[in-house]
Short mmCIF file of C-alpha atoms and ligand atoms in Angstrom, two decimals:
data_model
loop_
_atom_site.label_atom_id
_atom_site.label_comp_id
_atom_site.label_asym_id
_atom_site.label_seq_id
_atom_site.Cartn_x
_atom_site.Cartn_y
_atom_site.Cartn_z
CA UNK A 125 35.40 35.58 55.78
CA UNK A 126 35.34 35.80 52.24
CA UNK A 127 32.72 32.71 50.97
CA UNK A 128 34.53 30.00 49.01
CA UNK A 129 32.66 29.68 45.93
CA UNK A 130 34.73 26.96 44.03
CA UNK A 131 34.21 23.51 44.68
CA UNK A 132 34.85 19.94 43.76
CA UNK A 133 33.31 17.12 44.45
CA UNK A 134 34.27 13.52 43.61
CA UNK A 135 32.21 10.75 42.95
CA UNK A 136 33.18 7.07 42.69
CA UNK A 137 30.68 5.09 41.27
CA UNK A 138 30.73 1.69 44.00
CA UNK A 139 27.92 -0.16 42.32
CA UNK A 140 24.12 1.05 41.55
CA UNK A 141 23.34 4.69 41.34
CA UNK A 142 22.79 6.09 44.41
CA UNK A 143 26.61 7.20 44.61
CA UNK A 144 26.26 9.33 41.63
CA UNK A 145 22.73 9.85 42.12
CA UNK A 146 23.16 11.72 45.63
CA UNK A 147 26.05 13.96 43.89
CA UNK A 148 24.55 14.96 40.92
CA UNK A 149 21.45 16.38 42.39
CA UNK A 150 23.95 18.05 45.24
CA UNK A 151 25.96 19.35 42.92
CA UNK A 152 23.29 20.84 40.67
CA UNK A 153 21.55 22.37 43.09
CA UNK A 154 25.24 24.02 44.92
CA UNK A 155 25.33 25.77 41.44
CA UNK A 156 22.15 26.53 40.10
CA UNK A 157 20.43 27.65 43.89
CA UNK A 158 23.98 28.53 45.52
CA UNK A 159 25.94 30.33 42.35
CA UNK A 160 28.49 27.74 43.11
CA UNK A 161 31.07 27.11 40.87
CA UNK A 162 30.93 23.26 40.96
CA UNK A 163 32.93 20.54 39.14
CA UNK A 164 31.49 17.35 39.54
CA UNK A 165 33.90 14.50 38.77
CA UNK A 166 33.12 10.88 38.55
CA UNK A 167 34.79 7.66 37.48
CA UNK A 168 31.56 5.80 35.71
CA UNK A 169 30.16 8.03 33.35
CA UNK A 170 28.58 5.40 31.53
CA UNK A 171 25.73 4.85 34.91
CA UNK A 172 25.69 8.77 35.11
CA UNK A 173 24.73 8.75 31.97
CA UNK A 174 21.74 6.60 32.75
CA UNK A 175 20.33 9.07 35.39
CA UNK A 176 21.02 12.15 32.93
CA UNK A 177 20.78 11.40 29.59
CA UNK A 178 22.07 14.38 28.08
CA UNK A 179 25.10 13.82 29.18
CA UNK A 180 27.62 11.96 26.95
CA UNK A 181 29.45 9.10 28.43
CA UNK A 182 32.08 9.80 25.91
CA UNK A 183 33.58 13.23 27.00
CA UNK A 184 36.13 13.77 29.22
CA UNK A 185 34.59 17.44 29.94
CA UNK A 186 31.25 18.91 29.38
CA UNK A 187 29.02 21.07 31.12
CA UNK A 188 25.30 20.37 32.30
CA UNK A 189 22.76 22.32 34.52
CA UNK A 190 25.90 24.86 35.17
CA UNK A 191 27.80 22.15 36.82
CA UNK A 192 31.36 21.10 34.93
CA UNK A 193 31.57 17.52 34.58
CA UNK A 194 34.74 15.61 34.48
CA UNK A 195 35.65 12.47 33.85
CA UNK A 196 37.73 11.03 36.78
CA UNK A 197 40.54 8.81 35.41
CA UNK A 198 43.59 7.15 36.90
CA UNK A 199 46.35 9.08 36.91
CA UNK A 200 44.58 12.02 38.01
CA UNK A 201 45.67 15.10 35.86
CA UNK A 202 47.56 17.61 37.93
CA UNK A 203 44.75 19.81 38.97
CA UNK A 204 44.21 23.07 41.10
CA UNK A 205 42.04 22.16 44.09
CA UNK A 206 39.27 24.40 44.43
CA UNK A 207 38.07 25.89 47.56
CA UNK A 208 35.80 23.23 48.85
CA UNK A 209 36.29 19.33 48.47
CA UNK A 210 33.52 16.76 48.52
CA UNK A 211 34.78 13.46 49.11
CA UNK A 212 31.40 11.57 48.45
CA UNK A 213 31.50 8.21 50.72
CA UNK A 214 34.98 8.01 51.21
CA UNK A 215 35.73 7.83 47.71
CA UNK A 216 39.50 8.50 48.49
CA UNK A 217 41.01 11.69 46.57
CA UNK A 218 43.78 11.24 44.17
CA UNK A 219 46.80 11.24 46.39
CA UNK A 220 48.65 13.90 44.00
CA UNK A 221 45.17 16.31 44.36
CA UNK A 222 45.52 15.53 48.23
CA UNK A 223 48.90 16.49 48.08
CA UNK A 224 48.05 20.06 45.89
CA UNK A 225 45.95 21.00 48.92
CA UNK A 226 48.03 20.48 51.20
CA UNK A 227 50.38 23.53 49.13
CA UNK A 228 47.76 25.45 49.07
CA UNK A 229 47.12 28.41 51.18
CA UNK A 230 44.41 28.95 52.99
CA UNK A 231 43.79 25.41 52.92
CA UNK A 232 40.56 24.05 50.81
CA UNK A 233 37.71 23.00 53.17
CA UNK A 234 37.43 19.09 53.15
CA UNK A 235 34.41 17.32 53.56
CA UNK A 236 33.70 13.43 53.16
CA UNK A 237 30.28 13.10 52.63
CA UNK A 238 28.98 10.01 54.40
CA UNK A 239 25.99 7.54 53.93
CA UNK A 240 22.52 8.51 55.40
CA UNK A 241 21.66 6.74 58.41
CA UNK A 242 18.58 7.36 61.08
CA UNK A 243 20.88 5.85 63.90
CA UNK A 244 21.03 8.49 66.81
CA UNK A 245 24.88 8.40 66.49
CA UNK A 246 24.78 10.69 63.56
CA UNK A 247 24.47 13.48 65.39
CA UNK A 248 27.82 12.71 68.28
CA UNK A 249 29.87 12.01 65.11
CA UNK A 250 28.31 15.12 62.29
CA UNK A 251 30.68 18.01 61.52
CA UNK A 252 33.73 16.25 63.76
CA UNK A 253 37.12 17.11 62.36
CA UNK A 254 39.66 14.40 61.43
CA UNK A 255 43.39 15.60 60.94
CA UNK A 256 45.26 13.60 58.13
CA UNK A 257 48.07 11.20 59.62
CA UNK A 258 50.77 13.08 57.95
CA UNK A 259 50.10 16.17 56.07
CA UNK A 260 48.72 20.16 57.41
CA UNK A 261 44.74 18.94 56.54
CA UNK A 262 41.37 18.43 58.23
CA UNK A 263 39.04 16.55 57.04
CA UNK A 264 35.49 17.21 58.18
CA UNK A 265 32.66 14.04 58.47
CA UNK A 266 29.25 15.64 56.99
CA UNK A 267 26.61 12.97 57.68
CA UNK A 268 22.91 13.54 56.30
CA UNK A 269 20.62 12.38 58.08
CA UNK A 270 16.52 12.94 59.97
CA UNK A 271 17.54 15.14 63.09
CA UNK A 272 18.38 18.51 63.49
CA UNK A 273 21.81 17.38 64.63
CA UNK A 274 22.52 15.77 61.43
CA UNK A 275 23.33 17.58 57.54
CA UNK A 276 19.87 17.16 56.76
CA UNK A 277 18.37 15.82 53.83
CA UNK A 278 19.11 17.00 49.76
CA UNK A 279 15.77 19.09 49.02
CA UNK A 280 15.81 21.48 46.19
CA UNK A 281 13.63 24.93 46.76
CA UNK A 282 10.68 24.45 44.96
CA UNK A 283 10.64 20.67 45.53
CA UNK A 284 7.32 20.69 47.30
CA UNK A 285 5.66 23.20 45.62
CA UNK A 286 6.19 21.20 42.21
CA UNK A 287 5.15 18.32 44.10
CA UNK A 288 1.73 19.60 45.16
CA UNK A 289 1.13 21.20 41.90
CA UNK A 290 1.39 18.03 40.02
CA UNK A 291 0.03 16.14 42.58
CA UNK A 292 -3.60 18.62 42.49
CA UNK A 293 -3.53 18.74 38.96
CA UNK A 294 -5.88 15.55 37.46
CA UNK A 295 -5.12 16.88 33.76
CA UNK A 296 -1.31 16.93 34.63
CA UNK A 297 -1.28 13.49 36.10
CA UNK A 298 -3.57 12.04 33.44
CA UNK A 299 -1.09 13.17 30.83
CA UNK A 300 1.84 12.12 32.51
CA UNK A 301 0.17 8.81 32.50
CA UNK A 302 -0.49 8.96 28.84
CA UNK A 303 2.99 9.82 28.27
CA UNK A 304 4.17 6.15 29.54
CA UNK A 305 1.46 4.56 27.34
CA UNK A 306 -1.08 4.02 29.87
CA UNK A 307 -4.51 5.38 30.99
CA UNK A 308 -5.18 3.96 34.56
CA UNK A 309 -8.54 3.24 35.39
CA UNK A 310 -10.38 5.58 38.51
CA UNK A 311 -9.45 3.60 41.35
CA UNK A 312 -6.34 1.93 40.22
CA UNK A 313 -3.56 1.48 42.79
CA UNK A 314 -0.62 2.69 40.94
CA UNK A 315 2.52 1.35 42.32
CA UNK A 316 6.11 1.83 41.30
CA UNK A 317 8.82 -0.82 41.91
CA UNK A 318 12.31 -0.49 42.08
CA UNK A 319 14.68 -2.91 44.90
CA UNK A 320 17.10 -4.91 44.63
CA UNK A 321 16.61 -8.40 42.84
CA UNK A 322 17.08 -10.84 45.88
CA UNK A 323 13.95 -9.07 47.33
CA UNK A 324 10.99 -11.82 47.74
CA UNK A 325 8.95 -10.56 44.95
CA UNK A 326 6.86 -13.79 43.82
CA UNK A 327 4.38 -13.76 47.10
CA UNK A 328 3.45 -9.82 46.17
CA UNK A 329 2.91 -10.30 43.08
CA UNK A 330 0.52 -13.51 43.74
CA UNK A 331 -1.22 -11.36 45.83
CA UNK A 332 -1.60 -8.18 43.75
CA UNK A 333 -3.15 -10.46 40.75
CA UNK A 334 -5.91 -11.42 43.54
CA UNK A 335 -6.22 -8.14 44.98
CA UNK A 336 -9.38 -6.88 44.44
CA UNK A 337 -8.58 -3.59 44.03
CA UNK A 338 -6.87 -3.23 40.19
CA UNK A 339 -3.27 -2.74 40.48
CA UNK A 340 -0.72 -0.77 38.43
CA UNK A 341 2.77 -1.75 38.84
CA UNK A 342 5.64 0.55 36.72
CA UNK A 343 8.89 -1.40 36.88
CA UNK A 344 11.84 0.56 35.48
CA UNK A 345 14.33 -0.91 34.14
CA UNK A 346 17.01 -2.50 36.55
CA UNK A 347 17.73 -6.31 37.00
CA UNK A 348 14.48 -6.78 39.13
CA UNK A 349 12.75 -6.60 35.95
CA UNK A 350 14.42 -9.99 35.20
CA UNK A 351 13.24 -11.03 38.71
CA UNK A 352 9.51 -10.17 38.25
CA UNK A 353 9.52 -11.83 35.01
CA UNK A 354 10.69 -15.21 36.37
CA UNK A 355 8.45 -14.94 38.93
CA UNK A 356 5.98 -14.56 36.36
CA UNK A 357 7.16 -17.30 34.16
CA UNK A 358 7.54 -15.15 31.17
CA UNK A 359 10.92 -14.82 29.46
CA UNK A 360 11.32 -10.81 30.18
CA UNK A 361 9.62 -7.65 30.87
CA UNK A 362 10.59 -5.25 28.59
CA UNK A 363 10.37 -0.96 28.35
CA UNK A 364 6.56 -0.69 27.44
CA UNK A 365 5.55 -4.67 27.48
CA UNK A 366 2.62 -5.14 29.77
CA UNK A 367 1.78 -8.04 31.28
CA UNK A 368 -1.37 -8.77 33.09
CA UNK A 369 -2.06 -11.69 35.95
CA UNK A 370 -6.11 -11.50 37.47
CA UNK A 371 -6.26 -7.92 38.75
CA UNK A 372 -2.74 -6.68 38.57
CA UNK A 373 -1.33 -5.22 35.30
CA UNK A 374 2.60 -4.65 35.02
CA UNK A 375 4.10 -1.88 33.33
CA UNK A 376 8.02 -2.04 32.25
CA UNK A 377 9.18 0.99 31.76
CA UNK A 378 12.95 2.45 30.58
CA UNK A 379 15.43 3.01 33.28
CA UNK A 380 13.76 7.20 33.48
CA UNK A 381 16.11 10.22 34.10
CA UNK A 382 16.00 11.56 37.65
CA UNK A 383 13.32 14.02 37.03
CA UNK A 384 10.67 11.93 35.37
CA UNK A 385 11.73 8.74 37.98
CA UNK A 386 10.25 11.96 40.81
CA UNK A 387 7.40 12.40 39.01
CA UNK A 388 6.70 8.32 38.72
CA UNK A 389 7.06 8.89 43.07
CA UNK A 390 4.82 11.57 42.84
CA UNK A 391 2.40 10.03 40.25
CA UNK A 392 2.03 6.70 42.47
CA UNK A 393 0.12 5.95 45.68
CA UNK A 394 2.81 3.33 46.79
CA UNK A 395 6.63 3.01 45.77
CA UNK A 396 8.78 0.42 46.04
CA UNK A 397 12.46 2.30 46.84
CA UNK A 398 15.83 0.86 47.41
CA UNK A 399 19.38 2.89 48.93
CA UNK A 400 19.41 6.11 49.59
CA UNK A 401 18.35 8.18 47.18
CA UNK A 402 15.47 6.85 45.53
CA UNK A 403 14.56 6.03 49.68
CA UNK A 404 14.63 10.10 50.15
CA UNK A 405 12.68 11.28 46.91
CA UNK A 406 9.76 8.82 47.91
CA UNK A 407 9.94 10.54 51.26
CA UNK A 408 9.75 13.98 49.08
CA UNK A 409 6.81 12.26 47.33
CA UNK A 410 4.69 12.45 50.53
CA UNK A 411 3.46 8.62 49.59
CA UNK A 412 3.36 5.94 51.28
CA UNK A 413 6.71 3.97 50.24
CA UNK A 414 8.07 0.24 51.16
CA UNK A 415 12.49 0.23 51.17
CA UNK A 416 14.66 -2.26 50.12
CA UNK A 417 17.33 -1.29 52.30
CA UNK A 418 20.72 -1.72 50.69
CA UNK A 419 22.38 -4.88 52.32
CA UNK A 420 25.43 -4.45 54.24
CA UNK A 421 27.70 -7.43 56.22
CA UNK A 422 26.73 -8.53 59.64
CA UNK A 423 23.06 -7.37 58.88
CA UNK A 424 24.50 -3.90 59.83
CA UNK A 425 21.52 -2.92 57.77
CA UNK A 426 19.10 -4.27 60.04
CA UNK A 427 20.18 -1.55 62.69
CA UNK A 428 19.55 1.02 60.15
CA UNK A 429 16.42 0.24 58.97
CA UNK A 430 15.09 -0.25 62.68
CA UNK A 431 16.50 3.10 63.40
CA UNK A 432 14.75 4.88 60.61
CA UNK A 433 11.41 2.71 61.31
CA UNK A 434 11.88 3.81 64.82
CA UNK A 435 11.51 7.56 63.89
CA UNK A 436 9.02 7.00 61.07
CA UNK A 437 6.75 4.74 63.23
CA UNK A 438 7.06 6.76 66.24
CA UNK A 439 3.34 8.09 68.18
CA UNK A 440 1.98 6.01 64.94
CA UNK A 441 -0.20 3.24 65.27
CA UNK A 442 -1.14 3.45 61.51
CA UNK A 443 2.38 2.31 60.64
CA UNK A 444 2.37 -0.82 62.36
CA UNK A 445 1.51 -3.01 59.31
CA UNK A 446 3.93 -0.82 57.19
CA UNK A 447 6.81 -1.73 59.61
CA UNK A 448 6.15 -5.34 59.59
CA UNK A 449 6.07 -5.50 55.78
CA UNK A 450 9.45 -3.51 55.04
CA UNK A 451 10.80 -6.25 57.35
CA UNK A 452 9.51 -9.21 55.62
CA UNK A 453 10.30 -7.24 52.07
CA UNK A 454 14.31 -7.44 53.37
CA UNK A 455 14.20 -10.38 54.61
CA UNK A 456 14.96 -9.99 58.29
CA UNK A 457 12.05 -12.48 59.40
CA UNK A 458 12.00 -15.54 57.64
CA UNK A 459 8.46 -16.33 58.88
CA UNK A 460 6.93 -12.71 57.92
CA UNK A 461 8.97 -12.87 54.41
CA UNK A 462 6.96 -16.66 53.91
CA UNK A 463 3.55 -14.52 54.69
CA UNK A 464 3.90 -11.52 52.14
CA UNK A 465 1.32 -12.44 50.60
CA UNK A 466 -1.21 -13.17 53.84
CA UNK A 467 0.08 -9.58 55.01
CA UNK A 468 -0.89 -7.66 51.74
CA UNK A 469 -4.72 -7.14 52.32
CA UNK A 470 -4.03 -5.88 55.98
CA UNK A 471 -1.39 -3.52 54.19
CA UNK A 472 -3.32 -2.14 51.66
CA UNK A 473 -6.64 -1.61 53.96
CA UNK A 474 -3.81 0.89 55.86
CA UNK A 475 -3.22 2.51 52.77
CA UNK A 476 -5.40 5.88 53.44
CA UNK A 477 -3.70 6.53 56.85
CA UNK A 478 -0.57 5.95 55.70
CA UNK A 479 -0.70 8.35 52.83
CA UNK A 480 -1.78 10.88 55.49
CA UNK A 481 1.06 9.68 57.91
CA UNK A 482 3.59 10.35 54.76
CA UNK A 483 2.22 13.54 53.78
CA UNK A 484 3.05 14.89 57.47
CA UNK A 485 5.88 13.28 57.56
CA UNK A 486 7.32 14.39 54.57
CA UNK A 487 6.08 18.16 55.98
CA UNK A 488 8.26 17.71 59.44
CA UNK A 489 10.89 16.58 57.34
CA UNK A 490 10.43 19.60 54.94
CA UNK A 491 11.33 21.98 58.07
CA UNK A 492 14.68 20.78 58.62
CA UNK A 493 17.41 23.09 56.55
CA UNK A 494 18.06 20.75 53.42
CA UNK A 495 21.80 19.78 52.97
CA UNK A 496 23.29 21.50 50.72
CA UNK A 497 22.34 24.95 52.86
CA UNK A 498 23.80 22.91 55.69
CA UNK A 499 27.26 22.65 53.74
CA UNK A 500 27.21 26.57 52.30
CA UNK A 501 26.85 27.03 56.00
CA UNK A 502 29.63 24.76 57.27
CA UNK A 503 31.93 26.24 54.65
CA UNK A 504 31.53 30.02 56.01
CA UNK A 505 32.68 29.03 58.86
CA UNK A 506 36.54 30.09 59.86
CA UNK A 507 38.19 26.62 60.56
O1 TRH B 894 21.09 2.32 43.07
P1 TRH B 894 20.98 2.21 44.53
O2 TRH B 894 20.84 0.86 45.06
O3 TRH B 894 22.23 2.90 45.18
C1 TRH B 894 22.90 2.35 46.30
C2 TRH B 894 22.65 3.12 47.53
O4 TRH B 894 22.92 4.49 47.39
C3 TRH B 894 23.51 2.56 48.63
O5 TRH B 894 23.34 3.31 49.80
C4 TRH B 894 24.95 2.60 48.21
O6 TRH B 894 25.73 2.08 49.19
C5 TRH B 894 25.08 1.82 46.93
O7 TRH B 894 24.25 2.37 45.94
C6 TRH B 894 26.50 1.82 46.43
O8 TRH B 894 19.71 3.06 45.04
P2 TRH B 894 19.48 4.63 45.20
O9 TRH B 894 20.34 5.20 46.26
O10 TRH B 894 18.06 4.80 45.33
O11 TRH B 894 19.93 5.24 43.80
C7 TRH B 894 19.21 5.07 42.64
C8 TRH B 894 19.28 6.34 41.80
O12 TRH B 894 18.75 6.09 40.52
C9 TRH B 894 18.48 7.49 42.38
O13 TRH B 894 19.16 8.71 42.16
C10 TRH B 894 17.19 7.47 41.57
C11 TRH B 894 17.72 7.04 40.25
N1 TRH B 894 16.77 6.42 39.32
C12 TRH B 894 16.49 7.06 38.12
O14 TRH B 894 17.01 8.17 37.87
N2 TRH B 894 15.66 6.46 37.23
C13 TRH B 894 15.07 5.26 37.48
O15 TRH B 894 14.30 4.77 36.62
C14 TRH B 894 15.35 4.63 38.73
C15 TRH B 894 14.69 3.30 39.03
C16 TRH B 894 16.20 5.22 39.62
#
């Protein structure tokens, strides 16, 4: 079969920035390791903008990291579908683009790209076909996800090889370090801490400023920044403020483009992570790394983080103390979430094995084909 090398893929921007986040590192990586012809488009380019600043909010059209970027308005310009079609989380295409592949012929490949989720019903419902109620089209559900029955994860070739060079390299690190303004002390714990502002900060941060270990914490810039600083009882923390309490010194930094917000994972020996994305590159980080799962209704989200604990922690008695702390950290025990602070020494003593555990798990992970190989697969097949 001759391969389809156009594609689109559509991005609506719900809230946050993992939506775009996930797509833009998909779609850059379909063209630049796939010779993809990829056309990205997304409603908010104002938050895009925020993950990649050269891009400017203001143009309807533009082209970055050989991936065409359009601005997805309402109507939707009459448009030729290309050969593939992303539908990022159910984003819902524009019905007249719907309707301009259903005319076409052979009919593009459609693929709604769903949410990662560790729950062992990935893999019954990955790759299943769903024919539309009323015109000649199948879509296809692609779901990422930990198994080998799933998509698979994004992972860019070359990821861990940058990784471990950085991460061997003192001079590198040191410098990176300068670069934010700061030269951290041998024996620092350098956090990073990004989650979503509800999350109980107040009792971590008590117990970081009597931690007798010094502390680093690099907060870019989100709304929890407004959170830490009220639990602080200062009026903000600012892009390069810093703000010490006992033994713990906070760092605000700028909201960082994707690449430098990797290096931050790969520069830190613990991050805070929140959604999807940011949850997968501290995975890629091979660190030790606490989520803020993304709340859902009906504490749906309690299912998912169990399952993904359940693989994590699994034949891992060093991960014990890690499991009970993401559960206290999003709030699904009351009494843990009151003893954050009590749980912190216990947590960081488990630090060493846990950096271990995450450096093979992020190596088992590392084996599975990434994602966007999984699609360039799916897509050569005949359907
Ligand atoms: O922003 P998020 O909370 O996105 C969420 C989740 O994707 C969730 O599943 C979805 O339902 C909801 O959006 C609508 O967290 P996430 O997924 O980690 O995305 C954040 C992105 O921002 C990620 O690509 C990393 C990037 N980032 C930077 O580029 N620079 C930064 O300084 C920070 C803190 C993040």
């Amino acid at each position: 079969m001759k391969p389809r090398t156009h594609w689109d893929i559509f991005c609506n921007v719900v809230d946050n920035y993992g939506d775009i986040g996930v797509c833009w590192r998909l779609a850059r990586q379909l063209a630049g390791e796939h010779q993809l012809t990829v056309r990205l488009w997304v409603d908010d380019l104002a938050s895009f903008a925020k993950l990649a600043p050269e891009l400017d909010p203001k143009r309807a059209s533009q082209n970055l990291n050989e991936v065409e970027i359009r601005h997805w308005v309402a109507p939707f310009p009459d448009t030729a579908p290309a050969e593939v079609v992303i539908e990022a989380f159910a984003c819902t295409l524009p019905e007249n683009y719907i309707a301009a592949m259903a005319g076409q012929s052979p009919k593009p490949l459609w693929i709604n790209l769903e949410y990662l989720s560790a729950e062992p019903w990935v893999g019954d419902y990955h790759g299943l076909p769903s024919p539309h109620p009323s015109l000649a089209l199948t879509k296809y559900f692609f779901f990422p996800g930990f198994s080998q029955h799933s998509g698979g994860l994004i992972r860019e070739a070359g990821l861990a090889a940058a990784r471990d060079a950085f991460q061997n390299d003192t001079e590198a690190q040191a410098a990176w370090w300068r670069g934010l303004g700061v030269t951290p002390q041998p024996g620092t714990l350098k956090l990073s801490l990004f989650a979503y502002p509800h999350a109980p900060i107040a009792p971590l941060l008590a117990a970081w400023a009597d931690s007798p270990t010094p502390i680093l914490c690099c907060v870019p810039e989100t709304p929890l920044s407004a959170a830490v600083a009220a639990a602080l009882g200062t009026a903000a923390l600012t892009p390069g403020q810093g703000i010490r309490r006992g033994n713990l010194t906070l760092l605000g930094l700028p909201f960082l483009s994707q690449p430098a917000y990797d290096r931050l994972l790969w520069a830190c020996d613990l991050n805070f992570v929140r959604g999807e994305d940011s949850f997968v590159r501290a995975q890629w980080a091979a660190r030790p790394l606490i989520w803020n799962i993304y709340p859902q209704l009906d504490a749906v989200h309690q299912e998912k983080l169990e399952a993904f604990l359940a693989l994590y922690c699994r034949a891992a008695p060093e991960t014990l103390a890690l499991a009970e702390l993401w559960r206290a950290w999003n709030g699904l025990s009351a009494e843990l979430s009151n003893q954050l602070a009590a749980a912190w020494p216990a947590f960081a003593a488990s630090l060493p094995a846990l950096s271990r555990h995450a450096r093979r798990w992020a190596e088992g992970l590392a084996r599975q084909t990434d994602l966007a190989a999984q699609l360039v697969k799916f897509s050569q097949k005949p359907l």
